[in-house]
mmCIF file of C-alpha atoms in Angstrom:
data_model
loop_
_atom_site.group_PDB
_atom_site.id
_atom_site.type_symbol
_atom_site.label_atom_id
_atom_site.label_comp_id
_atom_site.label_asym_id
_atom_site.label_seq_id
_atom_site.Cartn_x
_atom_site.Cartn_y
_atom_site.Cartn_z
ATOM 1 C CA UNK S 1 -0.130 -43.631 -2.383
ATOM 2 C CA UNK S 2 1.370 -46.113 -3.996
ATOM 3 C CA UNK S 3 1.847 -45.072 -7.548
ATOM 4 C CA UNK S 4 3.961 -47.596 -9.509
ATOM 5 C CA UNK S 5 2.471 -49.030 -12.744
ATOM 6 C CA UNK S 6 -0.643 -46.138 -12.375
ATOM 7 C CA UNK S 7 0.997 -42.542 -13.171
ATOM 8 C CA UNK S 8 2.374 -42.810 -16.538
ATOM 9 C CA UNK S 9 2.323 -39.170 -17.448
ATOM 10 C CA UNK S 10 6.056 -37.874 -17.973
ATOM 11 C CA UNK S 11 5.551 -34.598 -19.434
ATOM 12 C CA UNK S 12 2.035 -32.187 -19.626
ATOM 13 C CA UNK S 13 1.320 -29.972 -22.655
ATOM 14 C CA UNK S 14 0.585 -26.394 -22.065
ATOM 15 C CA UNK S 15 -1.859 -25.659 -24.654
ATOM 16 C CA UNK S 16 -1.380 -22.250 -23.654
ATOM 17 C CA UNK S 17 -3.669 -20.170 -26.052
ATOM 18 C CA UNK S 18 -4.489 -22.239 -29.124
ATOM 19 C CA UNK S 19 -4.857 -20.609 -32.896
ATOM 20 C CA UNK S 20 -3.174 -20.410 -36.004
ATOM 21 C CA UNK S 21 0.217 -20.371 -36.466
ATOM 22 C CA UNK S 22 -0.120 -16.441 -38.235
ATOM 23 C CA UNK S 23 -1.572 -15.705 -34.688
ATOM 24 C CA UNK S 24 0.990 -17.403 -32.737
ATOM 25 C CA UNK S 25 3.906 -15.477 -33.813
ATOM 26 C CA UNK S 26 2.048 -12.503 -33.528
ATOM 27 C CA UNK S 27 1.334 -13.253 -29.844
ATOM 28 C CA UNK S 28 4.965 -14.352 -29.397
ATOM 29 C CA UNK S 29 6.134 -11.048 -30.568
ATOM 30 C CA UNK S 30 3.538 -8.747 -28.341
ATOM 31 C CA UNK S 31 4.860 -11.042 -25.666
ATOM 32 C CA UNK S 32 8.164 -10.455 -26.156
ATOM 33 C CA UNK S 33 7.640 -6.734 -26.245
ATOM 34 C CA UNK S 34 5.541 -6.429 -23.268
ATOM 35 C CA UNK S 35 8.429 -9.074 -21.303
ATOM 36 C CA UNK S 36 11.271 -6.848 -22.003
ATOM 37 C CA UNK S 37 9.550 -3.427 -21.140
ATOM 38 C CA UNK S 38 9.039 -5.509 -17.675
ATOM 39 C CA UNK S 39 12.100 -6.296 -17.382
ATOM 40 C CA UNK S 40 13.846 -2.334 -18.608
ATOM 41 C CA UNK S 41 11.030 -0.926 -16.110
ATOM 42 C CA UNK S 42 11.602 -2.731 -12.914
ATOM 43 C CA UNK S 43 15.494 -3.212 -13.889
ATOM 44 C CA UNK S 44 15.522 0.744 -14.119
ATOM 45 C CA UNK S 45 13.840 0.995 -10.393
ATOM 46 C CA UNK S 46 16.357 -1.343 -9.054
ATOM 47 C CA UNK S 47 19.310 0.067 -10.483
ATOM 48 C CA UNK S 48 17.876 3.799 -9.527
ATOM 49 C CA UNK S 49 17.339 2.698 -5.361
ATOM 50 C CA UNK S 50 21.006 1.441 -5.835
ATOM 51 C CA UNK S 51 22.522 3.877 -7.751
ATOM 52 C CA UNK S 52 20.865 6.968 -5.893
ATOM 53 C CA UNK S 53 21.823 7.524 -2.229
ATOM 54 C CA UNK S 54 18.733 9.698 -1.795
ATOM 55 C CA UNK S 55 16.492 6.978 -2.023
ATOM 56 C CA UNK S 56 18.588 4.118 0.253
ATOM 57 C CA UNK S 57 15.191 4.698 2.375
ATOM 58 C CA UNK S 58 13.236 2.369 3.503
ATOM 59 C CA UNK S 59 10.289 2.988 1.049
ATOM 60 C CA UNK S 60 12.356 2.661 -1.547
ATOM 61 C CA UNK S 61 13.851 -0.493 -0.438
ATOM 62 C CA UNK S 62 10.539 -1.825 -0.536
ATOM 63 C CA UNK S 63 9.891 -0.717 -3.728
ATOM 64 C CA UNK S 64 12.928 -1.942 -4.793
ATOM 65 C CA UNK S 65 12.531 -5.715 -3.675
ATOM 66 C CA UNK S 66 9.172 -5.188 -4.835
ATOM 67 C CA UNK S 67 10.323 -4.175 -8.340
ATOM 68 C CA UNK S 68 12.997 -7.258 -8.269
ATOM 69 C CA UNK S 69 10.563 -9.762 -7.572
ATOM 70 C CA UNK S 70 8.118 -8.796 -10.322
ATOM 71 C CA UNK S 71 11.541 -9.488 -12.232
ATOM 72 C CA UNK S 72 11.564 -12.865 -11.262
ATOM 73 C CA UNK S 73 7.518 -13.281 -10.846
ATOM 74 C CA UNK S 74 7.138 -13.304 -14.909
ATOM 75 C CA UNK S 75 10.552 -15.351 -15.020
ATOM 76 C CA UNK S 76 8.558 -18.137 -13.783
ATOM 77 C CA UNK S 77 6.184 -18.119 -16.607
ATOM 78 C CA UNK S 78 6.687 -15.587 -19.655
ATOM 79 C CA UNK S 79 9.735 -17.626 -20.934
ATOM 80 C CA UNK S 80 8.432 -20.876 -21.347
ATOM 81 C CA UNK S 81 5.167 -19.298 -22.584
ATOM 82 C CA UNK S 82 7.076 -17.479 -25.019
ATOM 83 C CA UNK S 83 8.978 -20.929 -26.251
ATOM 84 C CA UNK S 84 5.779 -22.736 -26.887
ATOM 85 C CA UNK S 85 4.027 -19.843 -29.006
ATOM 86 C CA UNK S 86 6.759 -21.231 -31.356
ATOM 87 C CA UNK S 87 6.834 -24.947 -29.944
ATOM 88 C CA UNK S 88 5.070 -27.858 -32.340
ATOM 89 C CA UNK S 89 5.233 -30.025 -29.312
ATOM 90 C CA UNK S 90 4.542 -27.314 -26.169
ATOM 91 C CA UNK S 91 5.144 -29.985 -23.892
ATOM 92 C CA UNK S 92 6.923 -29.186 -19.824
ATOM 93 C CA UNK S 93 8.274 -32.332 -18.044
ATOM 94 C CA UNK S 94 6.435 -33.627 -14.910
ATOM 95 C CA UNK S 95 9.199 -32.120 -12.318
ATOM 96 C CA UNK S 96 9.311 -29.094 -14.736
ATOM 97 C CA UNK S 97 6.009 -28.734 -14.080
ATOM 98 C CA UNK S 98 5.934 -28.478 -10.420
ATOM 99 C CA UNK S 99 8.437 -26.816 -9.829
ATOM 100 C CA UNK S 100 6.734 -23.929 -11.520
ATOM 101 C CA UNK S 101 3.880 -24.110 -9.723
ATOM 102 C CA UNK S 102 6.031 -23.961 -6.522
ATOM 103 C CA UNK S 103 8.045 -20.768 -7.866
ATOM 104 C CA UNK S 104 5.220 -19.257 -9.264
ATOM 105 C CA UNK S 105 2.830 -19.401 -6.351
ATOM 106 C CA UNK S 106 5.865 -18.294 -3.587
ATOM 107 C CA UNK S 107 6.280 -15.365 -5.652
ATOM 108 C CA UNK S 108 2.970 -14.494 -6.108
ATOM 109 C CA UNK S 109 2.583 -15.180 -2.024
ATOM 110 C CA UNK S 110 5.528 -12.946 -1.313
ATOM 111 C CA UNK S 111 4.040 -10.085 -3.099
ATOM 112 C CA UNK S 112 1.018 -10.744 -1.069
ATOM 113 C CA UNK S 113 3.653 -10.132 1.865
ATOM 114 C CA UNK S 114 5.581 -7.129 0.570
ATOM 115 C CA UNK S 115 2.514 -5.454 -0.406
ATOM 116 C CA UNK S 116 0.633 -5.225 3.412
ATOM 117 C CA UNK S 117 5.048 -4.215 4.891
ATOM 118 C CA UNK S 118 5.148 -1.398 2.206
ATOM 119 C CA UNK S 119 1.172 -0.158 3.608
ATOM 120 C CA UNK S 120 3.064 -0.477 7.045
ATOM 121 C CA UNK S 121 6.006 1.908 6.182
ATOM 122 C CA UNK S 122 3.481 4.237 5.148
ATOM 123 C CA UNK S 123 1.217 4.039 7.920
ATOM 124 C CA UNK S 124 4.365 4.670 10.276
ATOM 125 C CA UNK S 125 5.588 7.123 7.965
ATOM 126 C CA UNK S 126 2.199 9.453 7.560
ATOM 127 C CA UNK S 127 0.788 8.523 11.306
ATOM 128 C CA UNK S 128 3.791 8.209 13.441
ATOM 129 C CA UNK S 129 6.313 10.737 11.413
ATOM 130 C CA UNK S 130 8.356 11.824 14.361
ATOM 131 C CA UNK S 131 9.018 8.129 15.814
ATOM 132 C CA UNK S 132 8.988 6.273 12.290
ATOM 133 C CA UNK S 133 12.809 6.962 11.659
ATOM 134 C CA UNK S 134 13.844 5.013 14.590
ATOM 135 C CA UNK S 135 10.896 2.231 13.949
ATOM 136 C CA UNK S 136 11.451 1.773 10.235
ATOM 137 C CA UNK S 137 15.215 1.467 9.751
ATOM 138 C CA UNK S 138 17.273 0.186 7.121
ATOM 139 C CA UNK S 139 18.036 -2.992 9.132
ATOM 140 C CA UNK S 140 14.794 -3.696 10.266
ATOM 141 C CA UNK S 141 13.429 -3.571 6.555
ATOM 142 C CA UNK S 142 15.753 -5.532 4.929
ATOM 143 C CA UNK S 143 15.054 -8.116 7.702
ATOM 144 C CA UNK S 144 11.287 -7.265 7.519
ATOM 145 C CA UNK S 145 11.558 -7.912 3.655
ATOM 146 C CA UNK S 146 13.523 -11.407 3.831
ATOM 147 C CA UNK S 147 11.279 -12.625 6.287
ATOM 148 C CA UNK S 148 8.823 -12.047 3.775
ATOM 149 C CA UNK S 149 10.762 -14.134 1.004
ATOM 150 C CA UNK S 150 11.496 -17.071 3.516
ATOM 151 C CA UNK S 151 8.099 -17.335 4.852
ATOM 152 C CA UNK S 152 6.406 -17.175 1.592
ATOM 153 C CA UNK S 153 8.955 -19.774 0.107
ATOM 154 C CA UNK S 154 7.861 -22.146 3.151
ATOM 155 C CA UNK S 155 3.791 -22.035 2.262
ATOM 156 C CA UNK S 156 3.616 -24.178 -0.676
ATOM 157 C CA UNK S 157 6.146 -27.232 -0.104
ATOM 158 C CA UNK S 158 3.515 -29.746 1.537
ATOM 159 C CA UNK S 159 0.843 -28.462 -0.796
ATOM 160 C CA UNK S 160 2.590 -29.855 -3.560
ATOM 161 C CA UNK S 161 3.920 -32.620 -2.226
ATOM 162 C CA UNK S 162 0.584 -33.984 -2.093
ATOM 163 C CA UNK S 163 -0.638 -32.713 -5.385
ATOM 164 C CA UNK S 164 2.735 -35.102 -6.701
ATOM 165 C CA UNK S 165 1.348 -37.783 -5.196
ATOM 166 C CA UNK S 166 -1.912 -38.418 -7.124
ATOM 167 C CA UNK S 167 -1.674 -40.834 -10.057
ATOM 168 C CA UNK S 168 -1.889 -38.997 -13.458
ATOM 169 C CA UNK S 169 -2.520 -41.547 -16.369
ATOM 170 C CA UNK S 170 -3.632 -39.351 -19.223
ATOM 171 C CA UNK S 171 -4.712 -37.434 -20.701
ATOM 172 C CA UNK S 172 -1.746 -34.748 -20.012
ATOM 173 C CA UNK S 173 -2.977 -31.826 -21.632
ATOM 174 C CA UNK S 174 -3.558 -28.614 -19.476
ATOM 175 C CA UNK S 175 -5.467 -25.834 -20.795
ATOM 176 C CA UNK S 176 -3.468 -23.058 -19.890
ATOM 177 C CA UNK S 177 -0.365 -21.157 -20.085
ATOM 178 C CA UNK S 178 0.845 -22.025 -16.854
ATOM 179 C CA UNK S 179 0.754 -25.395 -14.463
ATOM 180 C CA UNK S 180 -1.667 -24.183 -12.001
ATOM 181 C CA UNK S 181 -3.474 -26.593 -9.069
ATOM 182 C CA UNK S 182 -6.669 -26.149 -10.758
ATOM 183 C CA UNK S 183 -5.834 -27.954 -14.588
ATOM 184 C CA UNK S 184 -3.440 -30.280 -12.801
ATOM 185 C CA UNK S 185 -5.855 -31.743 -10.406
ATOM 186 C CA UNK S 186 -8.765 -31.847 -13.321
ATOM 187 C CA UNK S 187 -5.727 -34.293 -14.375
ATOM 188 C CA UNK S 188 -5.758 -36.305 -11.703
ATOM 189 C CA UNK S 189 -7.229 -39.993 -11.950
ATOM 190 C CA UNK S 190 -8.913 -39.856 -8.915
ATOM 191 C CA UNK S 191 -11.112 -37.079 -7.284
ATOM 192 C CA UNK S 192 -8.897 -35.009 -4.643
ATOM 193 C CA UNK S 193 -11.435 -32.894 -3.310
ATOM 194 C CA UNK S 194 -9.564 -32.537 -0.176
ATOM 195 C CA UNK S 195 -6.235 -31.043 -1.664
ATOM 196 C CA UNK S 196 -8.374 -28.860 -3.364
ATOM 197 C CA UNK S 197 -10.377 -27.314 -0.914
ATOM 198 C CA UNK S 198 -6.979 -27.286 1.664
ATOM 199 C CA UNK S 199 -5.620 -25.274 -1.704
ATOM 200 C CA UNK S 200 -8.318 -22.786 -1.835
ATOM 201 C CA UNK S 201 -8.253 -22.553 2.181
ATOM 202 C CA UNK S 202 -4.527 -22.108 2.079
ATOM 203 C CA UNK S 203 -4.973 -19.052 -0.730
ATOM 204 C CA UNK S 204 -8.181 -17.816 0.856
ATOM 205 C CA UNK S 205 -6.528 -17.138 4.419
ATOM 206 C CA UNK S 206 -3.088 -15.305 3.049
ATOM 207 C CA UNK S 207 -5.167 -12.939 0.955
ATOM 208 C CA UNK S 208 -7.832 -12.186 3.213
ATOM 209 C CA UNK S 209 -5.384 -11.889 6.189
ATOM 210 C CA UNK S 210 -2.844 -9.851 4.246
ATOM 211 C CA UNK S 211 -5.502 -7.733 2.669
ATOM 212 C CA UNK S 212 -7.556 -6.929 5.703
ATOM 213 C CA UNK S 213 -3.803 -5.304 7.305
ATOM 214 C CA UNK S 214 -3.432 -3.048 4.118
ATOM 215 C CA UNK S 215 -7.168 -1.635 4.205
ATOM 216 C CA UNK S 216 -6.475 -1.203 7.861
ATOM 217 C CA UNK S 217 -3.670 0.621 7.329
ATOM 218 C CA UNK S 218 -5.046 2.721 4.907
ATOM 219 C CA UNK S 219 -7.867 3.470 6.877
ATOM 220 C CA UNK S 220 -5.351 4.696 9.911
ATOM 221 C CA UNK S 221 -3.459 6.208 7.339
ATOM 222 C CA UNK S 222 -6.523 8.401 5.521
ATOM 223 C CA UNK S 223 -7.949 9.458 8.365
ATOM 224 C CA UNK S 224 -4.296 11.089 9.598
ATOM 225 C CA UNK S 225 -4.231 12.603 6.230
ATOM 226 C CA UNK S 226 -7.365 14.322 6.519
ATOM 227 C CA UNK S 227 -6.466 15.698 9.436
ATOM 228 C CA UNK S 228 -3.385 17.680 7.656
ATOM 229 C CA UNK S 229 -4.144 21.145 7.652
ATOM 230 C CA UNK S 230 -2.363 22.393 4.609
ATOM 231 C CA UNK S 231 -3.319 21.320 1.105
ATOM 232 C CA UNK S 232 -0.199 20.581 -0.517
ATOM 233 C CA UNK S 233 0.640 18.116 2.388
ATOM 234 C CA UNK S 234 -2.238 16.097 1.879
ATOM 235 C CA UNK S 235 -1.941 15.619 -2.154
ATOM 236 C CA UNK S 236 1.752 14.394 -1.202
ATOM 237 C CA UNK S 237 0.647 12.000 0.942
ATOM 238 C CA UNK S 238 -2.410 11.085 -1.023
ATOM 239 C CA UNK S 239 0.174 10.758 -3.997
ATOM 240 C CA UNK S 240 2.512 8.606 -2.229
ATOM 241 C CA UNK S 241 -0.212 5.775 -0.938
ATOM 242 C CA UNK S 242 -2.488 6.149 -4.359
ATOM 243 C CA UNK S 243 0.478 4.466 -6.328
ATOM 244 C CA UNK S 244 0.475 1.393 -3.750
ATOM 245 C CA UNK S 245 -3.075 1.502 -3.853
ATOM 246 C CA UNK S 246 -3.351 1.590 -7.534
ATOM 247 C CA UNK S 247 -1.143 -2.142 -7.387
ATOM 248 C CA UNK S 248 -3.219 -3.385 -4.353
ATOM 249 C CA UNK S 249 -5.996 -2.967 -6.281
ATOM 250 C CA UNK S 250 -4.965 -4.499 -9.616
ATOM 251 C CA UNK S 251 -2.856 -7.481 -7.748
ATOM 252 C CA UNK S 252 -5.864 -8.659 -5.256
ATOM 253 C CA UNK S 253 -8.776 -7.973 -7.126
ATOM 254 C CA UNK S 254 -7.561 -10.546 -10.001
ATOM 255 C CA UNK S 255 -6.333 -13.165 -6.969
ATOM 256 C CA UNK S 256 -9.376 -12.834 -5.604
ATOM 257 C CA UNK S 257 -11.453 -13.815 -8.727
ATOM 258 C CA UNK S 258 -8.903 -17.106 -9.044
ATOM 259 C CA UNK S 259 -8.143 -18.115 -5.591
ATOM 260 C CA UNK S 260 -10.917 -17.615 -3.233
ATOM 261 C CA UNK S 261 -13.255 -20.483 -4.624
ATOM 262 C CA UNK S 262 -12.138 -23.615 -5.486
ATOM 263 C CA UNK S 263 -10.119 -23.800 -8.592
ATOM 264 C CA UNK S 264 -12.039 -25.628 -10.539
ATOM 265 C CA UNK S 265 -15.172 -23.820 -10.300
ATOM 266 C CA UNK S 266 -13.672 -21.210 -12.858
ATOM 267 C CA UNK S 267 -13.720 -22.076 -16.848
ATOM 268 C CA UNK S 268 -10.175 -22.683 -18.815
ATOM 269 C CA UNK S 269 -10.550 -19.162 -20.566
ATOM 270 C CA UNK S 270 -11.174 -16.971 -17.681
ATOM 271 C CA UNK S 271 -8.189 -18.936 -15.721
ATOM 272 C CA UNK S 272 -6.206 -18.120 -18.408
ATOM 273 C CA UNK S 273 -7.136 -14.038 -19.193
ATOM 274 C CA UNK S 274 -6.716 -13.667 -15.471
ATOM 275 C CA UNK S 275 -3.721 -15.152 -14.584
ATOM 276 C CA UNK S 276 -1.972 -13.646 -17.413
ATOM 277 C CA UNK S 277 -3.314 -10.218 -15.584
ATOM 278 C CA UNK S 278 -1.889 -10.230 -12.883
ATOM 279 C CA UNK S 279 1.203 -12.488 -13.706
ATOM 280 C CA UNK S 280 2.275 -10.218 -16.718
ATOM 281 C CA UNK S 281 0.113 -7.257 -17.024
ATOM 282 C CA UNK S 282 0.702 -6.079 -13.384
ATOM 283 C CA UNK S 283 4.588 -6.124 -13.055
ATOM 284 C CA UNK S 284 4.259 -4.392 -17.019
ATOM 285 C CA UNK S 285 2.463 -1.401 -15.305
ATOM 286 C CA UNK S 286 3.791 -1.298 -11.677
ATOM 287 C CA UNK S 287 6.768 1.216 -13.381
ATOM 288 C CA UNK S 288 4.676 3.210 -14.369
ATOM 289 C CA UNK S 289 2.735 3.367 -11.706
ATOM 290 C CA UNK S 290 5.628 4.386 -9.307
ATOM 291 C CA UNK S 291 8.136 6.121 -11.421
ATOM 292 C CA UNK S 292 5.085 8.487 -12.878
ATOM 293 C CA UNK S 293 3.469 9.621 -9.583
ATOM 294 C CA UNK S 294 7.094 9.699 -7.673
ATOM 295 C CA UNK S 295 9.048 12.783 -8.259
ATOM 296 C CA UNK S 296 12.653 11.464 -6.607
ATOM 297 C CA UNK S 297 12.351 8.429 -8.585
ATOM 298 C CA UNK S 298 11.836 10.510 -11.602
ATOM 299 C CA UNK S 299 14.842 12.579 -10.569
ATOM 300 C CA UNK S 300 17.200 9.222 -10.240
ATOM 301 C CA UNK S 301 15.576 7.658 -13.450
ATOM 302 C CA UNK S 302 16.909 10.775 -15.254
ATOM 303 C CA UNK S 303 19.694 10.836 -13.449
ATOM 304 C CA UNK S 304 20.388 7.183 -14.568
ATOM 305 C CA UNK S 305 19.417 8.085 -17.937
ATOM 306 C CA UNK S 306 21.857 11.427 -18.045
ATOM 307 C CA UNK S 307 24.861 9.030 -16.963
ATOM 308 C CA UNK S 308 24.391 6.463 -19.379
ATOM 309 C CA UNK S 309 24.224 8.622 -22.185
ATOM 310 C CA UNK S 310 27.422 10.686 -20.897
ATOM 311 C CA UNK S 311 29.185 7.074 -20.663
ATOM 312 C CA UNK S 312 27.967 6.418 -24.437
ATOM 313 C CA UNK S 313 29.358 10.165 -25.813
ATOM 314 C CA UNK S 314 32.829 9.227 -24.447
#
């Protein structure tokens, strides 16, 4: 479409949450708290998978990359949120816009990816133990895992694209923290029913599809477990998968209240309490998660922790 002398927006402005000023700077600063515990909890994962030759593994890979992408999952959003809690103007330029959209959705699609290839490892780990270490190898994950990166940073492109295309002549205010399809197309001068519904379709098929392989999994893997004849060995392996089920449940049951109908069938406020779920809340709890119900990776966090303060003393 042609769109000379019809789109005249430059900029958008992310109302983000709107309130007093008082209330502002007091979500600014339980923002800013809850964005650098992220970033200290998934950092410390990272650096204890590198640091810690007992856990160069292929489960902790994953949980590694996994704990590096929630890194750069609330990069996409919690900064710029953070600037216009303090922002008169809370405006994002057009491109800015977009290409937020682009890096936040191929994030949250990768997790979508990483999330059914860790269920995998564990399936081949719990149901196949004696052939799983020549399966699962260190080479074969790390090219498991950046096929997952490339193919997620390939979904969204044409999407866009199209979504670019539509003339926007005002008004250029989007109720949310975040430029997501839904607010943007509401902004749209003309109706694009089409690009919506290919949206939702698009969303719809990579959760479904990527969810249906980790309950299937799961369901392998549980019935292997209950056919473990000592106790102890099934609470390990019940402790293992509980933590990744714990985040599959958190992650998808949040995408599937945004993404699976239309976008703009949900109001402003509940687009805006979930997506801050499972954009900021999630990777804020995924440490936890792991490091608390994983005894090696407690043993290499205090390991890490033992180090550091040696280094400090001398």
């Amino acid at each position: 479409m042609n769109r000379s002398g019809v789109s005249t927006v430059t900029e958008f402005i992310l109302l983000s949450f709107p309130c007093s000023r008082e209330v502002q700077v007091i979500l600014f600063m339980l923002f800013l708290v809850s964005y650098i515990l992220t970033l200290m909890g998934n950092g410390a994962i990272v650096c204890a998978v590198k640091l810690d030759c007992r856990l160069h593994t292929p489960m902790y890979i994953l949980l590694a990359n996994f704990s590096f992408l929630e890194i750069c999952y609330i990069n996409t959003t919690v900064p710029n949120m953070l600037k216009n809690f303090l922002s008169e103007t809370k405006t994002i330029s057009f491109m800015a816009c977009f290409f937020q959209f682009y890096f936040f959705f191929s994030m949250g699609t990768t997790e979508t990816f990483l999330l059914p290839l860790m269920a995998f490892d564990r399936y081949l780990a719990i149901c196949q133990p004696l052939h799983y270490p020549v399966i699962m190898n260190n080479h074969l994950c790390m090219n498991l895992v950046a096929l997952c990166w490339v193919t997620a940073f390939l979904c969204y492109p044409i999407p866009i694209y199209f979504i670019t295309q539509l003339p926007f002549c005002g008004p250029n205010t989007i109720d949310h923290f975040v430029c997501d399809p839904g607010p943007l197309l509401a902004l749209s001068c003309i109706p694009a029913p089409g690009i919506e519904l290919s949206c939702s379709i698009l969303s719809s098929i990579i959760i479904f599809i990527t969810l249906f392989f980790i309950l299937g999994s799961y369901t392998l893997v549980l019935r292997a477990v209950l056919r473990v004849p000592s106790a102890a060995g099934r609470r390990k392996a019940f402790s293992t998968c509980g933590s990744h089920l714990a985040v599959v449940s958190l992650f998808y049951g949040t995408l599937m209240v945004m993404y699976i109908s239309p976008t703009s069938g949900n109001p402003g406020g509940i687009q805006k309490i979930v997506t801050l779920f499972y954009s900021s809340v999630t990777p804020l709890i995924n440490p936890l998660i792991y490091s608390l119900r994983n005894k090696d990776m407690k043993a290499a966090l205090r390991k890490i922790r033992m180090c550091t303060g040696i280094s400090q003393s001398k």
